[in-house]
Amino acid sequence: MAVVSRCLAILSLSLGALAQSLGNFNSSTSSSVPEQPWQTWGPYRPNLYFGVRPTVPETLLMGLMWANGDDRKTMLKSLRDTCEQNDGMQGYGWTFYDTRAGGSQAIHDTQLQLELRTDFLKSEDGNSWAVRITGTPKSGAADVKTSLILHTAVEKVDSNGPKSLVCDNRSKDGTQVEAACHGDMPALGKFEFQVLGDTQNKPIHDTVVKSIEVTEDRIWQAKSVLVDLFRDTAGNGISLNDAPGQGNMHFVQLAFQGPFQVTFTYQATGTPLLEANAVDSGISSLQSSFATRVDGVFPRASPFQQEKYTHFTQEILSNLLGGLGFFHGDTKVDDSHAPEYEETDANFWVKAAAARSRASITTTPPLTLLSHTPSRPFFPRGFLWDEGFHLLPVIEWDLDLAVSVLHSWLSLMDDDGWIGREQILGPEARSRVPPEFQVQYPHYANPPTLSLLVPIIIAKLTGTSPYAGHPSVYLSSPDRASAMLRTIYPLLARHYAWFRRTQAGNFTEIYPRPASAIPGTGFRWRGRTPQHTLTSGLDDYPRADPPHPGELHIDALAWVGASAAALEQVASYLGETDDAAKYASHVADVKHNLDALHWDSTRKTYCDATVDSSGRNEYVLVCREGYLSLFPLLLGLMDATHPNLDAVLDLLGDPDRLWSEHGLRSLSKSDEGYAKDEDYWRGAVWMNLNVLAVLRLRDVGLSADGPAAVRNRAAGLAAQLRQRLVDTVYGSWEATGFFWEQYSDVTGEGRRSRAFTGWTATVVLLMGLEFPGQVVGSEPVESSGSGRGALLVLAGVVGVPAVAVMLISGVRRRAMVAVAGVVNLLLGWRTSWKERGGRGYEQVIDLDERER
Ligand SMILES: *[C@@H]1O[C@H](CO)[C@@H](O)[C@H](O)[C@H]1NC(C)=O
Ligand SMILES: *[C@@H]1O[C@H](CO)[C@@H](O)[C@H](O)[C@H]1NC(C)=O
Ligand SMILES: *[C@@H]1O[C@H](CO)[C@@H](O)[C@H](O)[C@H]1NC(C)=O
């Protein structure tokens, strides 16, 4: 009896999650944000080189592994499964990919002397898909042996209704079908798989089908299960023992000498099969329609019309789209709401750390998320701060997809309005994050980037911004558009109210505030420590030192302003005039206080603020010039008439401060913290905020009022900056085959994580921009004849990293960090976990260890 009721409880929970994933979590909202059939299947396991699953939790997982087939030892050592930094690949990624239809991924497996292609195609009705895997030996390696393992697993086979999956070995039945499986599951119904060979293939052994039962904790760990199976299989052979049948995990193993082609097809029973040769024709017609579509959605203006930018545009977009993942599972939350988390005392970070260490951690019920990911090898999960940027190009490409993802994120919100900034859902996602970093805190905010999207969506709906992407149900039906906004609006409003409440600055009499400031409109990121403000997204950007509970952070205020402006727009669109007036007044207050609280009229720059704790109890500004100083401009809160705009443009265009050959530096070159310590947000060029800078500068340039001199200057800066950003990302991609997390302001080289096609992909928004009266490619801003030329020459002679070392020489630790960069590039990766708050944690070389 107990067992039965437990099963029922699980069943209803799972069905709830399922309904949520389908956008039907409430019958009253079921038609507002529908999940569309074409979304059902996709390569939504972006952490794998190739992994497919449906957007239906607790059903099927599928993936591909491959390895060298010389002998068992080599095979197990070279098994490819999850995307890694150190597999000796010369790049991998989608050469074209459209979330609605499929695409083609190229994997340059230099170490295994193999070019691998995965051509994935799906039907629009969500009933079938196929992947064709093509292996081509590198030249000089014509006889290379490759083992190929397709695997599929059934999640939670014992819960949520009857689930079955049975596989047979058909390698001797005289057709090209090597193996076939059939199954039945709630939400998917009856379905069939086939594995098809090719007559040109030269198999090394017969096709093997191995069907087994594994425990639930291993269901996503096909690689380690396979390794264990080999450990239990006698001999040195590269194939498993054939044992087809029923199971919750199945391996289909094939091995070839030389080139090969294998096709894997899925279809709902009774629906038309995607035939193996239909994949060929489907893929080639997709390739050409994709190219046309990209040209239509992201047209390129001069000087980006050259052919070389065609592939660049297609690849960066495809890899952003190909990073879409579907995640389902529980997550760890500290629900203690300890009073220390208010962070009101002088040494609040010490007390907060103590409170965290004694808090008990809650495991939530399973949550569901459809999200793009910053980087498949490093950050294969959802990040709130990133997703708003990811969706900027996605909106242009496929409005309905962008709305689904936006809605999926907003559905994670709790009753208070909180959304965890890093979504580590389920054991597979957790396996990539050390335990001490897995917990999410309901008092931690993150830049509310999702609010950036709403004005753009509304501009599409009202036709003020052109839309050339996939057909949209919202554009074709005003009713559905309103229903969708009516679903999203209260969620955004709740999140906004939560942000204001939990990140409020302290406006009691205890702390001095400028007389002209409006009390209450000033904010402070919680979660600060002396070195980091991870919650702001700008991790190690220098702020008040030591931290003070009376601080006010300019970026937090600007994010509130941008969110209020977005809410004002939705409220107006929906005819909620009282709300619209309320948000408009919030925007006005924010604009007022950006100047009243954060403008330093002597230095002529925007700054954080703190309270002098040396006894005088004064309001003081903390001016560390860099991205923080640009936030009022970046978030659209300064128009062309603003009296401080000229000074902001001075800072932005000054080569000794933010303006570099490769984009805007995160921290001024003249700041004492420039390129120091972790050197993460301390000088490097980040594309997300640089792209915003181009767009906002251009807005100023195009505006109807304001002094002509300022407008022209803004337009000129926008055009030059755009050129530099595209050149930087393009140049590094051409040289390395990868897109990168950030770029050196000195050399333009990609830095930190590679295969980073999250927000770096926002550069696709730039190539089509036209600039008013602009002579593109002119060089009016940069002062020439500085030491820069000499450095570049030197870099050519002794190598860029050596120059980097010289530039920051003196302090041994700095030099070690720079050397680490060289070691990364030249010798591969010695890795360790390192905290990386804005976007979680990364594996980086940590030579600091040696100094401790
Ligand atoms: C579901 O709809 C009802 C109104 O029909 C509403 O009161 C409730 O808040 C909704 N629940 C969710 C989760 O949106
Ligand atoms: C299944 O695989 C085994 C081992 O590779 C092979 O010998 C056997 O003939 C296959 N069975 C069928 C029915 O094809
Ligand atoms: C402001 O700071 C005082 C002194 O630490 C504290 O008691 C109070 O709760 C704070 N108020 C707010 C709104 O943070």
Coordinates of N, CA and C in Angstrom, one line a residue, residues 20-203:
Q20 N 4.3 21.1 -17.1 CA 5.0 22.4 -17.1 C 5.9 22.5 -18.3
S21 N 6.6 21.4 -18.6 CA 7.5 21.5 -19.7 C 6.8 21.8 -21.0
L22 N 5.5 21.4 -21.1 CA 4.8 21.6 -22.3 C 4.1 22.9 -22.3
G23 N 4.3 23.7 -21.2 CA 3.7 25.0 -21.2 C 2.3 25.0 -20.7
N24 N 1.8 23.8 -20.3 CA 0.4 23.6 -19.9 C 0.3 23.6 -18.4
F25 N 1.2 24.3 -17.7 CA 1.1 24.1 -16.3 C -0.1 24.6 -15.6
N26 N -0.9 25.4 -16.4 CA -2.1 25.9 -15.8 C -3.1 26.0 -17.0
S27 N -4.2 25.4 -16.8 CA -5.1 25.4 -17.9 C -5.4 26.8 -18.4
S28 N -5.4 27.7 -17.5 CA -5.7 29.1 -17.9 C -4.6 29.7 -18.8
T29 N -3.4 29.1 -18.7 CA -2.3 29.7 -19.4 C -1.9 28.7 -20.6
S30 N -2.7 27.7 -20.8 CA -2.2 26.6 -21.7 C -1.9 27.1 -23.1
S31 N -2.7 28.1 -23.5 CA -2.5 28.5 -24.9 C -1.6 29.7 -25.0
S32 N -1.1 30.2 -23.9 CA -0.3 31.4 -23.9 C 1.1 31.2 -24.4
V33 N 1.7 30.2 -23.9 CA 3.1 30.0 -24.3 C 3.2 28.5 -24.7
P34 N 2.6 28.1 -25.9 CA 2.6 26.7 -26.2 C 4.0 26.2 -26.6
E35 N 4.2 25.0 -26.2 CA 5.4 24.4 -26.7 C 5.0 23.8 -28.1
Q36 N 5.8 24.0 -29.1 CA 5.3 23.6 -30.4 C 6.0 22.2 -30.8
P37 N 5.3 21.5 -31.6 CA 5.8 20.1 -31.9 C 7.2 20.1 -32.3
W38 N 7.7 21.0 -33.1 CA 9.0 21.0 -33.6 C 10.1 21.1 -32.5
Q39 N 9.6 21.5 -31.4 CA 10.6 21.6 -30.3 C 10.9 20.3 -29.6
T40 N 10.0 19.3 -29.8 CA 10.1 18.1 -29.0 C 11.4 17.4 -29.0
W41 N 12.0 17.2 -30.2 CA 13.3 16.5 -30.2 C 14.4 17.4 -30.7
G42 N 15.6 17.2 -30.1 CA 16.7 18.0 -30.5 C 18.0 17.5 -29.9
P43 N 19.1 18.0 -30.3 CA 20.4 17.7 -29.6 C 20.5 18.4 -28.3
Y44 N 19.5 18.2 -27.4 CA 19.3 19.0 -26.2 C 20.2 18.5 -25.1
R45 N 21.3 17.7 -25.4 CA 22.3 17.4 -24.4 C 23.6 18.0 -24.8
P46 N 23.7 19.3 -24.7 CA 24.8 20.0 -25.4 C 26.2 19.7 -24.7
N47 N 26.1 19.1 -23.5 CA 27.4 18.7 -22.9 C 28.0 17.5 -23.6
L48 N 27.3 16.8 -24.4 CA 27.8 15.7 -25.2 C 28.2 16.1 -26.6
Y49 N 29.2 15.5 -27.2 CA 29.5 15.8 -28.6 C 28.3 15.6 -29.4
F50 N 27.6 14.5 -29.2 CA 26.3 14.4 -29.8 C 25.3 13.7 -28.9
G51 N 24.3 14.3 -28.5 CA 23.3 13.7 -27.6 C 21.9 14.2 -27.8
V52 N 21.0 13.4 -28.0 CA 19.6 13.8 -28.3 C 18.7 13.4 -27.1
R53 N 17.7 14.2 -26.8 CA 16.6 13.9 -25.9 C 15.4 14.7 -26.3
P54 N 14.2 14.3 -25.8 CA 13.0 15.1 -26.1 C 12.9 16.1 -24.9
T55 N 12.1 17.1 -25.1 CA 11.8 18.1 -24.1 C 10.7 17.5 -23.2
V56 N 10.8 16.3 -22.9 CA 9.8 15.6 -22.0 C 10.7 14.9 -20.9
P57 N 10.5 15.3 -19.7 CA 11.4 14.7 -18.7 C 11.1 13.3 -18.4
E58 N 12.1 12.6 -17.9 CA 11.9 11.2 -17.5 C 11.5 10.3 -18.6
T59 N 12.1 10.4 -19.7 CA 11.8 9.5 -20.9 C 13.1 9.0 -21.4
L60 N 13.5 9.5 -22.6 CA 14.7 8.8 -23.3 C 15.9 9.8 -23.3
L61 N 17.0 9.1 -23.2 CA 18.3 9.8 -23.5 C 19.0 9.1 -24.6
M62 N 19.7 9.8 -25.4 CA 20.4 9.1 -26.5 C 21.7 9.8 -26.7
G63 N 22.7 9.1 -27.1 CA 24.0 9.7 -27.4 C 24.9 8.9 -28.2
L64 N 26.0 9.5 -28.6 CA 27.0 8.9 -29.5 C 28.4 8.9 -28.8
M65 N 29.1 7.8 -28.8 CA 30.5 7.8 -28.4 C 31.3 7.2 -29.6
W66 N 32.5 7.5 -29.6 CA 33.4 6.9 -30.6 C 34.8 6.8 -30.0
A67 N 35.6 6.0 -30.7 CA 36.9 5.7 -30.1 C 37.8 5.1 -31.2
N68 N 39.1 5.1 -31.0 CA 40.0 4.4 -31.9 C 39.7 2.9 -31.7
G69 N 39.7 2.1 -32.8 CA 39.4 0.7 -32.7 C 40.6 -0.3 -32.8
D70 N 41.8 0.2 -32.5 CA 43.0 -0.7 -32.6 C 42.9 -1.9 -31.6
D71 N 42.7 -1.5 -30.4 CA 42.7 -2.6 -29.4 C 41.9 -2.0 -28.2
R72 N 41.6 -2.9 -27.3 CA 40.7 -2.4 -26.2 C 41.3 -1.3 -25.4
K73 N 42.6 -1.4 -25.1 CA 43.2 -0.4 -24.2 C 43.1 1.0 -24.9
T74 N 43.5 1.0 -26.2 CA 43.4 2.3 -26.9 C 42.0 2.8 -27.0
M75 N 41.1 1.9 -27.2 CA 39.7 2.3 -27.4 C 39.2 2.9 -26.1
L76 N 39.4 2.3 -25.0 CA 38.9 2.8 -23.7 C 39.5 4.1 -23.4
K77 N 40.8 4.3 -23.8 CA 41.5 5.5 -23.5 C 41.0 6.7 -24.3
S78 N 40.5 6.3 -25.5 CA 40.2 7.4 -26.5 C 38.7 7.6 -26.6
L79 N 37.9 7.1 -25.7 CA 36.5 7.2 -25.9 C 36.0 8.6 -25.8
R80 N 35.3 9.1 -26.8 CA 34.7 10.4 -26.8 C 33.3 10.4 -26.4
D81 N 32.9 11.3 -25.5 CA 31.6 11.3 -25.0 C 31.1 12.7 -24.6
T82 N 31.5 13.2 -23.5 CA 31.2 14.6 -23.1 C 32.3 15.5 -23.8
C83 N 31.8 16.7 -24.2 CA 32.7 17.7 -24.7 C 33.8 18.0 -23.7
E84 N 35.1 18.0 -24.2 CA 36.2 18.2 -23.3 C 37.1 19.2 -23.9
Q85 N 38.0 19.8 -23.1 CA 39.0 20.7 -23.6 C 40.2 19.9 -24.1
N86 N 40.4 18.7 -23.6 CA 41.7 18.1 -23.8 C 41.6 16.8 -24.6
D87 N 40.7 16.7 -25.5 CA 40.5 15.5 -26.4 C 41.4 15.6 -27.6
G88 N 42.2 16.7 -27.7 CA 43.0 16.8 -28.9 C 42.2 17.1 -30.2
M89 N 41.1 17.8 -30.0 CA 40.3 18.2 -31.2 C 40.8 19.5 -31.7
Q90 N 40.6 19.6 -33.0 CA 40.9 20.9 -33.7 C 39.6 21.6 -33.9
G91 N 38.8 21.6 -33.0 CA 37.5 22.3 -33.1 C 36.4 21.3 -33.4
Y92 N 35.2 21.7 -33.0 CA 34.0 20.9 -33.3 C 32.9 21.9 -33.1
G93 N 31.8 21.6 -33.8 CA 30.7 22.5 -33.6 C 29.8 22.4 -34.9
W94 N 28.7 23.1 -34.8 CA 27.7 23.0 -35.9 C 28.1 24.0 -37.0
T95 N 28.2 23.5 -38.2 CA 28.5 24.4 -39.3 C 27.2 25.0 -39.8
F96 N 26.1 24.3 -39.7 CA 24.8 25.0 -39.7 C 23.8 24.3 -38.9
Y97 N 23.0 25.0 -38.2 CA 22.0 24.4 -37.3 C 20.8 25.3 -37.1
D98 N 19.7 24.8 -37.3 CA 18.4 25.5 -37.1 C 17.6 24.7 -36.1
T99 N 17.2 25.3 -34.9 CA 16.5 24.5 -33.9 C 15.3 23.9 -34.4
R100 N 14.7 24.5 -35.5 CA 13.4 23.9 -36.0 C 13.6 22.7 -36.9
A101 N 14.8 22.6 -37.5 CA 14.9 21.6 -38.6 C 16.1 20.6 -38.4
G102 N 17.2 21.1 -37.8 CA 18.4 20.3 -37.7 C 19.6 20.9 -38.3
G103 N 20.6 20.2 -38.5 CA 21.8 20.8 -39.1 C 23.0 19.8 -39.1
S104 N 24.2 20.3 -39.3 CA 25.3 19.5 -39.5 C 26.5 19.9 -38.6
Q105 N 27.0 19.0 -37.8 CA 28.1 19.3 -36.9 C 29.4 18.6 -37.4
A106 N 30.4 19.4 -37.4 CA 31.7 18.8 -37.9 C 32.6 18.7 -36.6
I107 N 33.2 17.5 -36.5 CA 34.1 17.3 -35.4 C 35.5 16.9 -36.0
H108 N 36.5 17.8 -35.7 CA 37.8 17.6 -36.3 C 38.7 16.8 -35.2
D109 N 38.6 15.5 -35.2 CA 39.2 14.7 -34.2 C 40.7 14.4 -34.6
T110 N 41.5 15.4 -34.5 CA 42.9 15.2 -34.9 C 43.6 14.0 -34.3
Q111 N 43.4 13.9 -33.0 CA 44.1 12.8 -32.3 C 43.7 11.4 -32.9
L112 N 42.5 11.2 -33.2 CA 42.0 9.9 -33.7 C 42.0 9.9 -35.3
Q113 N 42.6 11.0 -35.9 CA 42.8 11.0 -37.3 C 41.5 10.9 -38.1
L114 N 40.5 11.5 -37.6 CA 39.1 11.3 -38.1 C 38.4 12.6 -38.2
E115 N 37.7 12.8 -39.4 CA 36.7 13.9 -39.5 C 35.4 13.2 -39.3
L116 N 34.6 13.7 -38.3 CA 33.3 13.1 -38.0 C 32.3 14.1 -38.3
R117 N 31.2 13.7 -38.9 CA 30.1 14.7 -39.2 C 28.8 14.1 -38.6
T118 N 28.0 14.8 -37.9 CA 26.7 14.4 -37.5 C 25.7 15.2 -38.1
D119 N 25.0 14.7 -39.1 CA 23.9 15.4 -39.8 C 22.6 15.0 -39.1
F120 N 22.0 16.0 -38.5 CA 20.7 15.7 -37.7 C 19.6 16.4 -38.4
L121 N 18.5 15.6 -38.6 CA 17.3 16.2 -39.3 C 16.1 15.8 -38.5
K122 N 15.1 16.7 -38.4 CA 13.9 16.3 -37.7 C 12.7 16.8 -38.4
S123 N 11.6 16.1 -38.2 CA 10.4 16.5 -38.9 C 9.7 17.5 -38.1
E124 N 8.9 18.4 -38.7 CA 8.3 19.5 -38.0 C 7.2 19.1 -37.0
D125 N 6.6 17.9 -37.3 CA 5.5 17.5 -36.4 C 6.1 16.8 -35.1
G126 N 7.4 16.7 -35.0 CA 8.0 16.2 -33.8 C 7.9 14.7 -33.7
N127 N 7.5 14.0 -34.8 CA 7.3 12.6 -34.7 C 8.6 11.8 -35.1
S128 N 9.5 12.4 -35.8 CA 10.6 11.6 -36.3 C 11.9 12.4 -36.4
W129 N 13.0 11.8 -36.3 CA 14.2 12.4 -36.5 C 15.3 11.4 -36.9
A130 N 16.4 11.8 -37.5 CA 17.4 10.9 -37.9 C 18.8 11.6 -37.7
V131 N 19.8 10.8 -37.4 CA 21.1 11.4 -37.5 C 22.0 10.5 -38.3
R132 N 22.7 11.1 -39.3 CA 23.6 10.3 -40.1 C 25.0 10.7 -39.6
I133 N 25.8 9.6 -39.3 CA 27.1 9.8 -38.8 C 28.1 9.4 -39.8
T134 N 28.9 10.3 -40.3 CA 29.9 10.1 -41.4 C 31.3 10.2 -40.8
G135 N 32.1 9.2 -41.0 CA 33.5 9.2 -40.6 C 34.4 9.2 -41.8
T136 N 35.3 10.2 -41.8 CA 36.3 10.2 -42.9 C 37.7 10.3 -42.4
P137 N 38.5 9.3 -42.7 CA 39.9 9.4 -42.1 C 40.6 10.6 -42.6
K138 N 41.5 11.1 -41.8 CA 42.3 12.2 -42.3 C 43.3 11.7 -43.3
S139 N 43.8 12.5 -44.2 CA 44.7 12.0 -45.2 C 45.9 11.4 -44.6
G140 N 46.3 10.3 -45.1 CA 47.4 9.5 -44.6 C 47.0 8.5 -43.5
A141 N 45.7 8.5 -43.2 CA 45.2 7.5 -42.2 C 44.1 6.7 -42.8
A142 N 44.2 6.4 -44.0 CA 43.0 5.8 -44.7 C 42.5 4.5 -44.0
D143 N 43.3 3.8 -43.3 CA 42.9 2.5 -42.7 C 42.6 2.6 -41.3
V144 N 42.4 3.9 -40.8 CA 42.2 4.0 -39.4 C 40.9 3.3 -38.9
K145 N 41.1 2.6 -37.7 CA 39.9 1.8 -37.2 C 39.2 2.7 -36.2
T146 N 37.9 2.7 -36.4 CA 37.0 3.4 -35.5 C 35.9 2.6 -34.9
S147 N 35.7 2.7 -33.6 CA 34.6 2.0 -33.0 C 33.5 3.1 -32.7
L148 N 32.3 2.7 -33.0 CA 31.2 3.7 -32.9 C 30.1 3.1 -31.9
I149 N 29.7 3.8 -31.0 CA 28.8 3.3 -30.0 C 27.6 4.2 -29.9
L150 N 26.4 3.8 -30.3 CA 25.2 4.5 -30.0 C 24.6 4.0 -28.8
H151 N 24.1 4.9 -27.9 CA 23.5 4.4 -26.7 C 22.2 5.1 -26.4
T152 N 21.3 4.4 -25.8 CA 20.0 5.0 -25.4 C 19.6 4.4 -24.1
A153 N 19.0 5.3 -23.3 CA 18.6 4.9 -22.0 C 17.2 5.4 -21.6
V154 N 16.6 4.7 -20.7 CA 15.2 5.1 -20.3 C 15.3 5.6 -18.9
E155 N 14.9 6.9 -18.7 CA 14.9 7.5 -17.3 C 13.7 7.0 -16.5
K156 N 14.0 6.8 -15.3 CA 12.9 6.5 -14.3 C 11.9 5.4 -14.9
V157 N 12.5 4.3 -15.2 CA 11.7 3.3 -15.9 C 10.6 2.8 -15.0
D158 N 10.8 2.9 -13.7 CA 9.7 2.3 -12.8 C 8.7 3.3 -12.4
S159 N 8.8 4.5 -12.8 CA 7.8 5.5 -12.4 C 7.1 6.2 -13.6
N160 N 6.0 6.8 -13.3 CA 5.4 7.6 -14.3 C 4.9 6.8 -15.5
G161 N 4.2 5.7 -15.1 CA 3.5 4.9 -16.2 C 4.5 3.9 -16.8
P162 N 3.9 3.0 -17.6 CA 4.7 1.9 -18.1 C 5.7 2.4 -19.2
K163 N 6.9 2.0 -19.1 CA 7.9 2.4 -20.0 C 8.7 1.1 -20.5
S164 N 8.9 1.0 -21.7 CA 9.7 -0.2 -22.2 C 10.5 0.2 -23.3
L165 N 11.6 -0.5 -23.4 CA 12.5 -0.4 -24.6 C 13.2 -1.7 -24.8
V166 N 13.1 -2.2 -26.0 CA 13.6 -3.5 -26.4 C 14.4 -3.4 -27.7
C167 N 15.6 -3.9 -27.7 CA 16.5 -3.8 -28.9 C 16.8 -5.2 -29.4
D168 N 16.9 -5.3 -30.7 CA 17.4 -6.6 -31.4 C 18.6 -6.3 -32.3
N169 N 19.4 -7.3 -32.5 CA 20.5 -7.3 -33.4 C 20.0 -7.9 -34.7
R170 N 20.1 -7.1 -35.7 CA 19.6 -7.6 -37.0 C 20.7 -7.7 -38.1
S171 N 21.9 -7.7 -37.6 CA 23.0 -7.6 -38.5 C 23.1 -8.7 -39.6
K172 N 22.4 -9.8 -39.3 CA 22.5 -10.9 -40.3 C 21.2 -11.0 -41.1
D173 N 20.3 -10.1 -41.0 CA 19.0 -10.3 -41.7 C 19.0 -9.8 -43.2
G174 N 20.2 -9.5 -43.7 CA 20.3 -9.2 -45.1 C 19.9 -7.8 -45.6
T175 N 19.4 -7.0 -44.7 CA 19.1 -5.6 -45.0 C 20.2 -4.7 -44.5
Q176 N 20.0 -3.4 -44.7 CA 21.0 -2.5 -44.1 C 20.7 -2.2 -42.6
V177 N 19.6 -2.8 -42.1 CA 19.3 -2.5 -40.7 C 20.2 -3.4 -39.8
E178 N 21.0 -2.7 -39.0 CA 22.0 -3.4 -38.2 C 21.4 -3.8 -36.8
A179 N 20.5 -2.9 -36.4 CA 19.9 -3.1 -35.1 C 18.6 -2.3 -35.1
A180 N 17.6 -2.7 -34.3 CA 16.4 -2.0 -34.2 C 15.9 -2.1 -32.8
C181 N 15.2 -1.1 -32.3 CA 14.6 -1.1 -31.0 C 13.2 -0.6 -31.1
H182 N 12.3 -1.0 -30.2 CA 11.0 -0.4 -30.1 C 10.7 -0.2 -28.7
G183 N 9.8 0.8 -28.4 CA 9.5 1.1 -27.1 C 8.2 1.8 -27.0
D184 N 7.8 2.1 -25.7 CA 6.5 2.7 -25.4 C 6.7 3.5 -24.2
M185 N 6.2 4.7 -24.2 CA 6.4 5.5 -23.0 C 5.2 6.6 -23.0
P186 N 4.8 6.9 -21.7 CA 3.8 8.0 -21.7 C 4.4 9.2 -22.3
A187 N 3.6 10.0 -22.9 CA 4.0 11.3 -23.5 C 4.7 11.1 -24.9
L188 N 5.3 10.0 -25.1 CA 5.9 9.7 -26.4 C 5.1 8.7 -27.2
G189 N 4.4 7.8 -26.5 CA 3.7 6.8 -27.2 C 4.6 5.7 -27.7
K190 N 4.2 4.9 -28.6 CA 5.0 3.8 -29.2 C 6.0 4.4 -30.2
F191 N 7.2 3.9 -30.2 CA 8.2 4.4 -31.2 C 9.2 3.3 -31.6
E192 N 9.9 3.6 -32.6 CA 10.9 2.7 -33.1 C 12.2 3.4 -33.4
F193 N 13.3 2.7 -33.2 CA 14.6 3.1 -33.7 C 15.2 2.2 -34.7
Q194 N 16.0 2.6 -35.6 CA 16.8 1.7 -36.4 C 18.2 2.2 -36.5
V195 N 19.1 1.3 -36.6 CA 20.5 1.7 -36.9 C 20.8 1.1 -38.2
L196 N 21.2 1.9 -39.2 CA 21.4 1.5 -40.6 C 22.8 1.6 -41.0
G197 N 23.4 0.5 -41.6 CA 24.7 0.6 -42.0 C 24.8 1.1 -43.5
D198 N 25.9 0.9 -44.1 CA 26.0 1.4 -45.5 C 26.9 0.3 -46.2
T199 N 26.5 0.0 -47.5 CA 27.2 -1.1 -48.2 C 28.7 -0.8 -48.4
Q200 N 29.1 0.5 -48.3 CA 30.5 0.8 -48.5 C 31.3 0.6 -47.2
N201 N 30.7 0.4 -46.1 CA 31.4 0.3 -44.9 C 32.2 -1.0 -44.8
K202 N 33.4 -0.9 -44.2 CA 34.2 -2.1 -44.0 C 34.2 -2.4 -42.5
P203 N 33.2 -3.3 -42.1 CA 33.2 -3.6 -40.6 C 34.3 -4.4 -40.1

